[in-house]
Short mmCIF file of C-alpha atoms in Angstrom, two decimals:
data_model
loop_
_atom_site.label_atom_id
_atom_site.label_comp_id
_atom_site.label_asym_id
_atom_site.label_seq_id
_atom_site.Cartn_x
_atom_site.Cartn_y
_atom_site.Cartn_z
CA MET A 1 67.59 -41.93 30.86
CA THR A 2 69.51 -43.54 33.72
CA ALA A 3 71.54 -46.79 33.71
CA GLU A 4 68.85 -48.66 35.80
CA THR A 5 66.13 -47.79 33.39
CA ILE A 6 64.71 -50.99 31.71
CA ILE A 7 62.78 -50.51 28.41
CA ALA A 8 60.16 -53.27 27.46
CA ALA A 9 59.67 -53.18 23.81
CA ASP A 10 57.66 -55.15 21.56
CA LEU A 11 60.25 -54.67 18.62
CA ARG A 12 63.92 -53.57 18.54
CA ILE A 13 65.32 -52.49 15.11
CA ASN A 14 69.24 -52.23 15.10
CA ALA A 15 70.41 -50.05 12.14
CA ARG A 16 73.72 -49.27 10.67
CA TRP A 17 72.47 -45.61 10.42
CA ILE A 18 69.28 -43.95 11.57
CA LEU A 19 68.19 -40.93 9.90
CA PRO A 20 65.56 -39.39 12.26
CA VAL A 21 64.65 -36.28 10.24
CA GLU A 22 64.26 -34.46 13.67
CA PRO A 23 66.70 -33.08 14.54
CA ALA A 24 67.34 -31.96 11.03
CA GLY A 25 70.41 -32.88 9.28
CA VAL A 26 71.36 -35.68 11.83
CA VAL A 27 72.53 -39.22 10.89
CA LEU A 28 73.00 -41.57 13.91
CA ASP A 29 75.55 -44.42 13.84
CA HIS A 30 74.80 -47.84 15.22
CA HIS A 31 71.64 -46.94 16.75
CA ALA A 32 68.41 -48.82 17.55
CA VAL A 33 64.81 -47.85 17.41
CA LEU A 34 62.40 -49.30 20.10
CA ILE A 35 58.88 -49.82 19.54
CA GLN A 36 56.03 -50.43 22.05
CA GLY A 37 52.77 -51.00 20.48
CA ASP A 38 52.25 -48.56 17.69
CA ARG A 39 54.67 -45.84 19.07
CA ILE A 40 58.39 -45.19 19.03
CA ALA A 41 59.66 -45.69 22.61
CA ALA A 42 63.29 -44.73 22.03
CA VAL A 43 66.04 -44.01 19.63
CA ILE A 44 69.24 -45.02 21.48
CA PRO A 45 72.78 -46.23 20.78
CA GLN A 46 72.84 -50.02 20.28
CA ALA A 47 75.22 -50.49 23.19
CA GLU A 48 72.76 -48.68 25.36
CA ALA A 49 69.99 -50.76 24.16
CA ASP A 50 71.93 -53.83 25.08
CA ARG A 51 71.97 -52.79 28.61
CA GLN A 52 68.60 -51.45 28.94
CA CYS A 53 66.21 -52.99 26.38
CA ARG A 54 64.28 -56.25 26.67
CA ALA A 55 62.64 -56.86 23.25
CA ARG A 56 60.16 -59.72 22.05
CA GLU A 57 61.64 -59.28 18.68
CA THR A 58 64.86 -57.98 17.37
CA VAL A 59 65.57 -57.18 13.60
CA ASP A 60 69.37 -56.64 12.60
CA LEU A 61 69.78 -54.36 9.61
CA ASN A 62 73.46 -53.88 9.69
CA GLN A 63 73.65 -52.29 6.15
CA HIS A 64 70.75 -50.21 6.26
CA VAL A 65 69.27 -46.81 6.72
CA VAL A 66 66.17 -46.65 8.85
CA MET A 67 64.14 -43.43 8.44
CA PRO A 68 60.53 -42.21 8.77
CA GLY A 69 58.21 -43.63 6.02
CA LEU A 70 57.68 -41.42 3.05
CA ILE A 71 54.64 -39.32 2.62
CA ASN A 72 53.42 -39.11 -0.95
CA LEU A 73 50.99 -36.04 -0.61
CA HIS A 74 49.26 -36.06 -4.07
CA GLY A 75 48.30 -38.75 -6.32
CA HIS A 76 45.46 -40.47 -8.08
CA ALA A 77 46.12 -44.05 -6.99
CA ALA A 78 43.57 -46.00 -9.13
CA MET A 79 45.12 -44.29 -12.22
CA SER A 80 47.89 -46.92 -12.00
CA LEU A 81 45.50 -48.89 -14.43
CA PHE A 82 46.34 -46.08 -16.89
CA ARG A 83 50.08 -46.17 -16.67
CA GLY A 84 51.74 -45.70 -20.08
CA MET A 85 48.26 -45.25 -21.80
CA ALA A 86 48.69 -41.63 -23.12
CA ASP A 87 52.34 -40.44 -23.07
CA ASP A 88 54.13 -37.50 -24.43
CA LEU A 89 51.15 -35.09 -24.71
CA PRO A 90 50.44 -31.52 -23.26
CA LEU A 91 48.54 -31.34 -20.27
CA MET A 92 44.97 -30.38 -21.64
CA THR A 93 45.27 -32.77 -24.57
CA TRP A 94 46.18 -35.45 -22.25
CA LEU A 95 43.15 -34.64 -20.04
CA ASN A 96 40.52 -33.75 -22.76
CA GLU A 97 41.33 -36.34 -25.39
CA HIS A 98 42.54 -39.29 -23.36
CA ILE A 99 42.33 -39.31 -19.58
CA TRP A 100 38.71 -37.93 -19.18
CA PRO A 101 37.17 -40.15 -21.81
CA ALA A 102 38.98 -43.17 -20.43
CA GLU A 103 37.54 -42.38 -16.95
CA GLY A 104 33.86 -42.02 -18.35
CA ARG A 105 34.47 -45.38 -20.00
CA TYR A 106 36.24 -47.60 -17.29
CA VAL A 107 35.97 -45.96 -13.98
CA SER A 108 33.93 -47.99 -11.46
CA GLU A 109 34.22 -49.30 -7.99
CA LYS A 110 35.94 -52.37 -9.09
CA PHE A 111 38.41 -50.19 -11.16
CA ILE A 112 39.10 -47.96 -7.95
CA ALA A 113 39.60 -51.10 -5.82
CA ASP A 114 42.04 -52.88 -8.24
CA GLY A 115 43.81 -49.71 -9.06
CA THR A 116 44.39 -48.48 -5.49
CA ARG A 117 45.65 -51.88 -4.49
CA LEU A 118 48.16 -51.81 -7.38
CA ALA A 119 49.23 -48.39 -6.41
CA MET A 120 49.63 -49.24 -2.67
CA ALA A 121 51.67 -52.35 -3.69
CA GLU A 122 54.25 -50.12 -5.65
CA MET A 123 54.12 -47.25 -3.02
CA LEU A 124 54.79 -49.80 -0.07
CA ARG A 125 57.56 -51.58 -2.12
CA THR A 126 59.33 -48.12 -2.59
CA GLY A 127 59.06 -46.81 0.83
CA THR A 128 55.70 -44.88 1.06
CA THR A 129 53.74 -45.36 4.21
CA LEU A 130 51.06 -42.60 3.85
CA PHE A 131 49.59 -41.44 0.58
CA SER A 132 47.19 -38.86 -0.42
CA ASP A 133 44.61 -39.66 -2.94
CA MET A 134 42.34 -37.47 -5.09
CA TYR A 135 40.01 -39.67 -7.15
CA PHE A 136 36.54 -41.02 -7.74
CA PHE A 137 34.82 -43.64 -5.39
CA PRO A 138 36.76 -42.20 -2.47
CA GLU A 139 34.82 -44.35 0.03
CA VAL A 140 36.43 -47.56 -1.86
CA ALA A 141 40.10 -46.16 -1.74
CA ALA A 142 39.78 -45.39 1.97
CA GLN A 143 38.45 -48.95 2.54
CA MET A 144 41.26 -50.57 0.38
CA ALA A 145 43.89 -48.56 2.48
CA ARG A 146 42.26 -49.43 5.64
CA ASP A 147 42.02 -53.04 4.89
CA SER A 148 45.78 -53.10 4.10
CA GLY A 149 47.00 -51.06 7.05
CA MET A 150 48.17 -48.12 5.07
CA ARG A 151 47.65 -44.51 6.06
CA ALA A 152 45.97 -42.24 3.54
CA GLN A 153 44.57 -38.83 3.19
CA ILE A 154 41.58 -39.55 0.76
CA CYS A 155 40.33 -36.37 -0.86
CA PHE A 156 36.90 -36.69 -2.20
CA PRO A 157 36.53 -35.08 -5.64
CA LEU A 158 34.63 -31.76 -6.20
CA ILE A 159 34.01 -30.66 -9.70
CA ASP A 160 31.24 -28.66 -11.61
CA MET A 161 30.63 -31.58 -14.04
CA PRO A 162 28.95 -34.95 -13.82
CA THR A 163 31.60 -37.92 -13.24
CA PRO A 164 31.36 -41.74 -12.58
CA TRP A 165 30.95 -40.77 -8.86
CA GLY A 166 28.20 -38.24 -9.01
CA SER A 167 25.74 -35.84 -10.76
CA GLY A 168 27.37 -32.49 -9.61
CA PRO A 169 28.77 -30.36 -6.75
CA GLU A 170 25.79 -30.98 -4.35
CA ASP A 171 26.08 -34.59 -4.78
CA TYR A 172 29.69 -34.77 -4.25
CA LEU A 173 29.44 -32.52 -1.22
CA ALA A 174 26.92 -34.64 0.47
CA LYS A 175 28.57 -37.79 -0.11
CA GLY A 176 31.72 -36.19 1.13
CA THR A 177 30.15 -35.01 4.23
CA ASP A 178 29.09 -38.59 4.97
CA LEU A 179 32.56 -39.80 4.22
CA ILE A 180 34.17 -37.35 6.75
CA GLN A 181 31.74 -38.55 9.42
CA GLN A 182 32.30 -42.22 8.76
CA TRP A 183 36.06 -41.87 9.13
CA GLN A 184 36.29 -39.18 11.86
CA SER A 185 38.96 -39.90 14.34
CA ASP A 186 40.35 -42.92 12.61
CA PRO A 187 44.22 -43.22 12.90
CA PHE A 188 44.65 -44.38 9.46
CA ILE A 189 42.29 -42.56 7.23
CA GLN A 190 42.03 -38.79 6.91
CA ILE A 191 39.16 -37.42 4.68
CA ALA A 192 39.86 -34.09 2.95
CA ILE A 193 38.16 -32.08 0.28
CA GLY A 194 39.41 -32.21 -3.23
CA PRO A 195 38.12 -29.35 -5.57
CA HIS A 196 39.85 -30.34 -8.84
CA ALA A 197 41.16 -26.82 -10.09
CA PRO A 198 39.89 -23.26 -10.23
CA TYR A 199 39.10 -23.87 -13.84
CA THR A 200 36.71 -26.72 -13.15
CA VAL A 201 35.03 -25.54 -9.92
CA SER A 202 32.96 -22.32 -9.68
CA ASP A 203 32.74 -20.01 -6.75
CA GLY A 204 29.64 -21.51 -5.08
CA PRO A 205 30.84 -24.96 -4.84
CA LEU A 206 34.28 -23.60 -3.52
CA GLN A 207 32.46 -21.49 -0.86
CA GLN A 208 30.55 -24.56 0.08
CA ALA A 209 33.71 -26.72 0.43
CA LEU A 210 35.21 -23.89 2.60
CA ALA A 211 32.28 -23.93 4.86
CA LEU A 212 32.61 -27.73 5.20
CA ALA A 213 36.23 -27.66 5.96
CA GLU A 214 35.76 -25.12 8.46
CA ALA A 215 32.87 -27.02 10.17
CA GLN A 216 34.81 -30.49 10.08
CA GLY A 217 38.42 -29.11 10.40
CA SER A 218 39.24 -30.83 7.03
CA ARG A 219 42.02 -30.22 4.70
CA ILE A 220 41.32 -28.88 1.15
CA GLN A 221 43.64 -30.15 -1.59
CA ILE A 222 43.44 -28.40 -5.06
CA HIS A 223 45.41 -28.38 -8.21
CA LEU A 224 46.65 -24.69 -8.55
CA HIS A 225 48.74 -22.72 -10.95
CA GLU A 226 49.52 -26.10 -12.71
CA THR A 227 50.52 -24.32 -15.94
CA ALA A 228 51.00 -20.82 -17.22
CA PHE A 229 48.13 -21.52 -19.71
CA GLU A 230 45.88 -21.88 -16.50
CA VAL A 231 46.88 -18.39 -15.29
CA ASP A 232 46.61 -16.74 -18.48
CA GLU A 233 43.10 -18.12 -19.25
CA ALA A 234 41.94 -16.97 -15.73
CA LEU A 235 43.21 -13.48 -16.30
CA LYS A 236 41.57 -13.27 -19.34
CA GLN A 237 38.15 -14.52 -18.18
CA SER A 238 38.09 -12.76 -14.66
CA GLY A 239 41.13 -10.48 -14.65
CA LYS A 240 42.22 -12.31 -11.44
CA ARG A 241 45.08 -15.00 -10.99
CA PRO A 242 43.68 -18.30 -9.55
CA ILE A 243 45.55 -17.67 -6.32
CA GLN A 244 44.00 -14.26 -5.85
CA ARG A 245 40.45 -15.63 -6.51
CA LEU A 246 41.04 -18.39 -4.04
CA ALA A 247 42.26 -15.94 -1.45
CA GLU A 248 39.29 -13.65 -1.86
CA LEU A 249 37.12 -16.63 -1.39
CA GLY A 250 38.89 -17.55 1.80
CA LEU A 251 40.28 -20.77 0.43
CA MET A 252 43.92 -19.88 1.16
CA SER A 253 44.76 -20.97 4.75
CA GLY A 254 46.94 -23.36 6.95
CA ASN A 255 44.52 -25.98 5.88
CA THR A 256 45.07 -25.59 2.16
CA GLN A 257 47.34 -27.92 0.09
CA CYS A 258 48.26 -26.35 -3.25
CA VAL A 259 49.35 -28.85 -5.89
CA HIS A 260 51.87 -28.09 -8.58
CA MET A 261 52.38 -24.38 -8.27
CA THR A 262 54.46 -23.90 -11.22
CA ALA A 263 53.42 -20.29 -12.52
CA LEU A 264 53.99 -18.07 -9.53
CA SER A 265 54.61 -14.42 -9.35
CA GLU A 266 56.24 -12.68 -6.14
CA ASP A 267 52.59 -11.54 -5.22
CA ASP A 268 51.47 -15.11 -5.51
CA ILE A 269 54.26 -16.32 -3.30
CA ASP A 270 53.48 -13.67 -0.68
CA THR A 271 49.80 -14.64 -0.70
CA VAL A 272 50.69 -18.31 -0.03
CA ARG A 273 53.21 -17.22 2.78
CA ARG A 274 50.75 -14.92 4.63
CA SER A 275 47.95 -17.63 4.32
CA GLY A 276 50.03 -20.41 5.81
CA ALA A 277 49.11 -22.73 2.95
CA HIS A 278 51.11 -25.66 1.97
CA VAL A 279 52.70 -26.36 -1.49
CA ILE A 280 52.67 -30.00 -2.85
CA HIS A 281 55.63 -30.27 -5.48
CA CYS A 282 55.22 -33.16 -8.27
CA PRO A 283 58.31 -32.48 -10.27
CA GLN A 284 58.34 -35.57 -12.40
CA SER A 285 54.79 -35.30 -13.57
CA ASN A 286 55.35 -31.42 -14.05
CA LEU A 287 58.36 -32.38 -16.18
CA LYS A 288 56.66 -35.21 -18.23
CA LEU A 289 53.53 -32.85 -19.19
CA ALA A 290 55.82 -29.78 -19.62
CA SER A 291 53.85 -27.88 -17.08
CA GLY A 292 56.55 -25.81 -15.83
CA PHE A 293 58.93 -25.60 -12.75
CA CYS A 294 57.76 -25.02 -9.29
CA PRO A 295 60.04 -22.35 -7.69
CA VAL A 296 60.90 -24.50 -4.53
CA THR A 297 64.02 -22.44 -3.52
CA ARG A 298 62.02 -19.19 -3.53
CA LEU A 299 59.03 -20.81 -1.74
CA MET A 300 61.34 -22.28 0.99
CA ALA A 301 63.17 -19.02 1.28
CA ALA A 302 59.69 -17.36 2.07
CA GLY A 303 59.16 -19.93 4.85
CA ILE A 304 56.43 -21.94 3.02
CA ASN A 305 56.16 -25.40 3.67
CA VAL A 306 56.89 -27.51 0.57
CA ALA A 307 55.94 -31.49 0.60
CA ILE A 308 56.22 -33.82 -2.32
CA GLY A 309 53.77 -35.99 -4.33
CA THR A 310 54.20 -38.20 -7.38
CA ASP A 311 50.87 -37.38 -8.96
CA GLY A 312 49.16 -40.30 -10.78
CA ALA A 313 50.94 -43.13 -12.54
CA ALA A 314 49.29 -42.08 -15.64
CA SER A 315 51.39 -38.84 -15.66
CA ASN A 316 54.58 -39.86 -14.03
CA ASN A 317 54.89 -42.93 -14.59
CA SER A 318 55.99 -44.16 -11.11
CA LEU A 319 54.95 -43.64 -7.64
CA ASP A 320 58.49 -44.06 -6.34
CA MET A 321 58.88 -41.29 -3.94
CA PHE A 322 62.71 -41.62 -3.79
CA ALA A 323 62.83 -40.95 -7.49
CA GLU A 324 60.40 -38.01 -6.81
CA LEU A 325 62.76 -36.37 -4.07
CA SER A 326 65.78 -36.85 -6.05
CA THR A 327 64.16 -35.12 -9.25
CA ALA A 328 62.89 -32.44 -6.67
CA ALA A 329 66.49 -31.67 -5.40
CA MET A 330 68.04 -31.60 -8.84
CA VAL A 331 65.40 -29.55 -10.51
CA ALA A 332 65.60 -26.97 -7.50
CA LYS A 333 69.29 -26.66 -8.35
CA ALA A 334 68.84 -26.09 -12.00
CA VAL A 335 65.83 -23.68 -11.81
CA SER A 336 67.62 -21.53 -9.07
CA GLY A 337 71.05 -21.61 -10.53
CA ASP A 338 72.34 -22.70 -7.13
CA ALA A 339 73.85 -26.19 -6.62
CA ALA A 340 73.32 -25.78 -2.95
CA SER A 341 69.70 -25.31 -3.16
CA VAL A 342 67.53 -28.20 -1.72
CA SER A 343 70.25 -30.16 0.06
CA ALA A 344 69.79 -34.12 0.58
CA HIS A 345 68.49 -33.54 4.02
CA GLN A 346 65.98 -30.85 2.86
CA ALA A 347 64.77 -33.27 0.10
CA LEU A 348 64.19 -35.93 2.57
CA ALA A 349 62.46 -33.61 4.98
CA MET A 350 60.15 -32.62 2.05
CA ALA A 351 59.18 -36.29 1.75
CA THR A 352 58.54 -36.77 5.50
CA ILE A 353 58.04 -34.03 8.16
CA ASN A 354 56.92 -31.41 5.52
CA GLY A 355 54.16 -33.86 4.31
CA ALA A 356 53.19 -34.50 7.98
CA ARG A 357 52.99 -30.70 8.59
CA ALA A 358 50.78 -30.10 5.59
CA LEU A 359 48.47 -32.89 6.88
CA GLY A 360 48.51 -31.23 10.55
CA ARG A 361 49.96 -34.43 11.88
CA ASP A 362 53.67 -33.39 12.22
CA ASN A 363 53.15 -33.95 16.12
CA GLU A 364 52.63 -37.81 15.37
CA LEU A 365 54.12 -38.59 11.98
CA GLY A 366 57.23 -37.54 9.75
CA SER A 367 60.14 -38.24 12.14
CA LEU A 368 61.61 -40.78 14.47
CA VAL A 369 60.95 -39.22 17.79
CA PRO A 370 59.85 -41.06 20.97
CA GLY A 371 56.09 -40.74 21.22
CA LYS A 372 55.43 -40.53 17.52
CA LEU A 373 53.58 -43.32 15.57
CA ALA A 374 55.88 -46.12 14.51
CA ASP A 375 55.87 -45.76 10.58
CA LEU A 376 59.36 -46.35 9.52
CA ILE A 377 61.20 -47.95 6.55
CA ALA A 378 64.69 -49.48 6.14
CA VAL A 379 66.71 -49.09 2.85
CA ASP A 380 69.49 -51.45 2.04
CA LEU A 381 72.77 -49.64 0.93
CA SER A 382 74.80 -52.88 0.60
CA ASP A 383 74.55 -53.02 -3.25
CA PRO A 384 77.82 -52.10 -5.15
CA TYR A 385 76.17 -49.25 -6.92
CA LEU A 386 75.73 -47.78 -3.67
CA GLN A 387 79.45 -48.05 -2.37
CA PRO A 388 81.23 -46.65 -0.71
CA VAL A 389 78.97 -44.83 1.74
CA TYR A 390 80.35 -41.56 2.97
CA ASP A 391 76.94 -40.00 3.58
CA PRO A 392 73.90 -42.04 3.67
CA ALA A 393 71.44 -39.05 3.19
CA SER A 394 73.29 -38.28 0.03
CA HIS A 395 73.00 -42.03 -1.26
CA LEU A 396 69.29 -41.92 -0.31
CA VAL A 397 68.68 -38.72 -2.64
CA TYR A 398 71.19 -38.92 -5.37
CA SER A 399 72.13 -42.75 -5.69
CA ASN A 400 69.14 -44.61 -4.37
CA HIS A 401 65.83 -45.64 -5.80
CA GLY A 402 62.86 -47.13 -3.98
CA ARG A 403 63.61 -50.67 -4.99
CA GLN A 404 66.33 -50.79 -2.38
CA VAL A 405 63.72 -50.38 0.45
CA SER A 406 63.78 -53.76 2.19
CA HIS A 407 61.37 -53.28 5.16
CA SER A 408 58.60 -51.06 6.30
CA TRP A 409 56.37 -50.71 9.40
CA ILE A 410 53.17 -48.93 9.76
CA ALA A 411 51.97 -48.47 13.47
CA GLY A 412 54.78 -50.92 14.24
CA VAL A 413 53.18 -53.64 12.01
CA PRO A 414 55.36 -55.04 9.10
CA GLN A 415 54.13 -54.15 5.78
CA LEU A 416 57.36 -55.07 3.78
CA GLN A 417 59.89 -57.88 4.97
CA ASP A 418 63.05 -58.61 2.99
CA GLY A 419 61.29 -56.84 -0.03
CA ARG A 420 58.18 -59.03 0.16
CA LEU A 421 54.79 -57.35 0.92
CA THR A 422 53.02 -58.87 3.79
CA ARG A 423 49.37 -57.73 3.44
CA ILE A 424 48.81 -57.58 -0.32
CA ASP A 425 48.53 -60.81 -2.31
CA VAL A 426 50.66 -59.85 -5.38
CA PRO A 427 49.76 -62.77 -7.63
CA ASP A 428 46.12 -62.21 -7.21
CA LEU A 429 46.62 -58.52 -7.80
CA MET A 430 48.40 -59.25 -11.01
CA LEU A 431 45.73 -61.49 -12.53
CA LYS A 432 43.23 -58.54 -11.86
CA VAL A 433 45.65 -56.01 -13.37
CA ASP A 434 46.09 -58.13 -16.55
CA GLU A 435 42.36 -58.32 -16.91
CA TRP A 436 42.10 -54.62 -16.86
CA ARG A 437 45.05 -54.36 -19.51
CA GLN A 438 43.22 -56.76 -21.91
CA ARG A 439 39.94 -54.98 -21.47
CA ILE A 440 41.52 -51.38 -22.10
CA SER A 441 43.56 -52.49 -24.89
CA ASN A 442 40.70 -54.14 -26.63
CA THR A 443 38.31 -51.15 -26.38
CA ARG A 444 40.37 -48.14 -26.98
#
């Protein structure tokens, strides 16, 4: 860029630090992000911006880190309305005796609309700009996200049994096909196929899901190897580990997002590596449900892309991605016995560019690179408990929590300004949430 070049920007963001994610491990001091329309135009030193930039609006964030928006790659957004309802239980007891009965009783289009808005409010407030959702009435969740200007991968559910959304696999696949076509090419909403788990979806529907994914170029997200019990039961029933079964069916590929992945043999890891599939790590949910430990260090050493998700608020009980990536880094160190495992920069990459890569969108999301979409957040590091600042990346992972997020932009449009949501009516939302609390409390 020459000294004569003049950059016309819609928005200039001056930051004390910028963590671009790409190049990896870099922190930029006293730089500016310039935004034109919905794209990043440049990331340059502030002194250079003073000479070369003409911006319609300037935001000064002199004690903040500016970085890409976080990508929460697995969750069940509307389950926020079940937060704290059935704690301290093992996975199958939690599902069979509490969650599935509650879903049968309460889940409806209104439940999904209100629960998804609650989840989005929490996620936007804590730095997430794109979330993946796997739940019922996905058409409602997609519309809620689009109306709020939030990016989402919406995984329509596929399961052998009837649910509030449909009668069975044929019904789910037909509705899902319509959903894919409805949202095709939308820059905010990406429709994926969400088979619940190998133990709840039989071979026929899985093969149909694969055919649909190949025909439409859709991602597949599935809970996989969530517990040792799941793997042991599969071996008893079929003589095959779930990953082996999916690989034989053709479902393990670069379009596959494998969620949880706690019980993995070396052969399992090699299968994932050869397939190009992605792993979605949900450490806090795995810890709370005592599901096991995802071997993140071994996966990364094998060259497997590992992203992060919070899971639903019913099993976490938070959708704060900063808390999640902190837990991911520390659990990886304990499991591997290596304090250098999953550095602060690697954890931040898991929550940004790795998530974009799993979505097939790393060419436009996940880092602050000119030409990419302007999805970014600012984190205020001025609080005494974050002082002194030697390494902002370290603070983001080990000292910060999401409530320090002060600003966010999606496609260059402000979603959070000085900690206030711009597109979600919080008082109205809280009234609806309290109505659900009273209804669920009175009928449990």
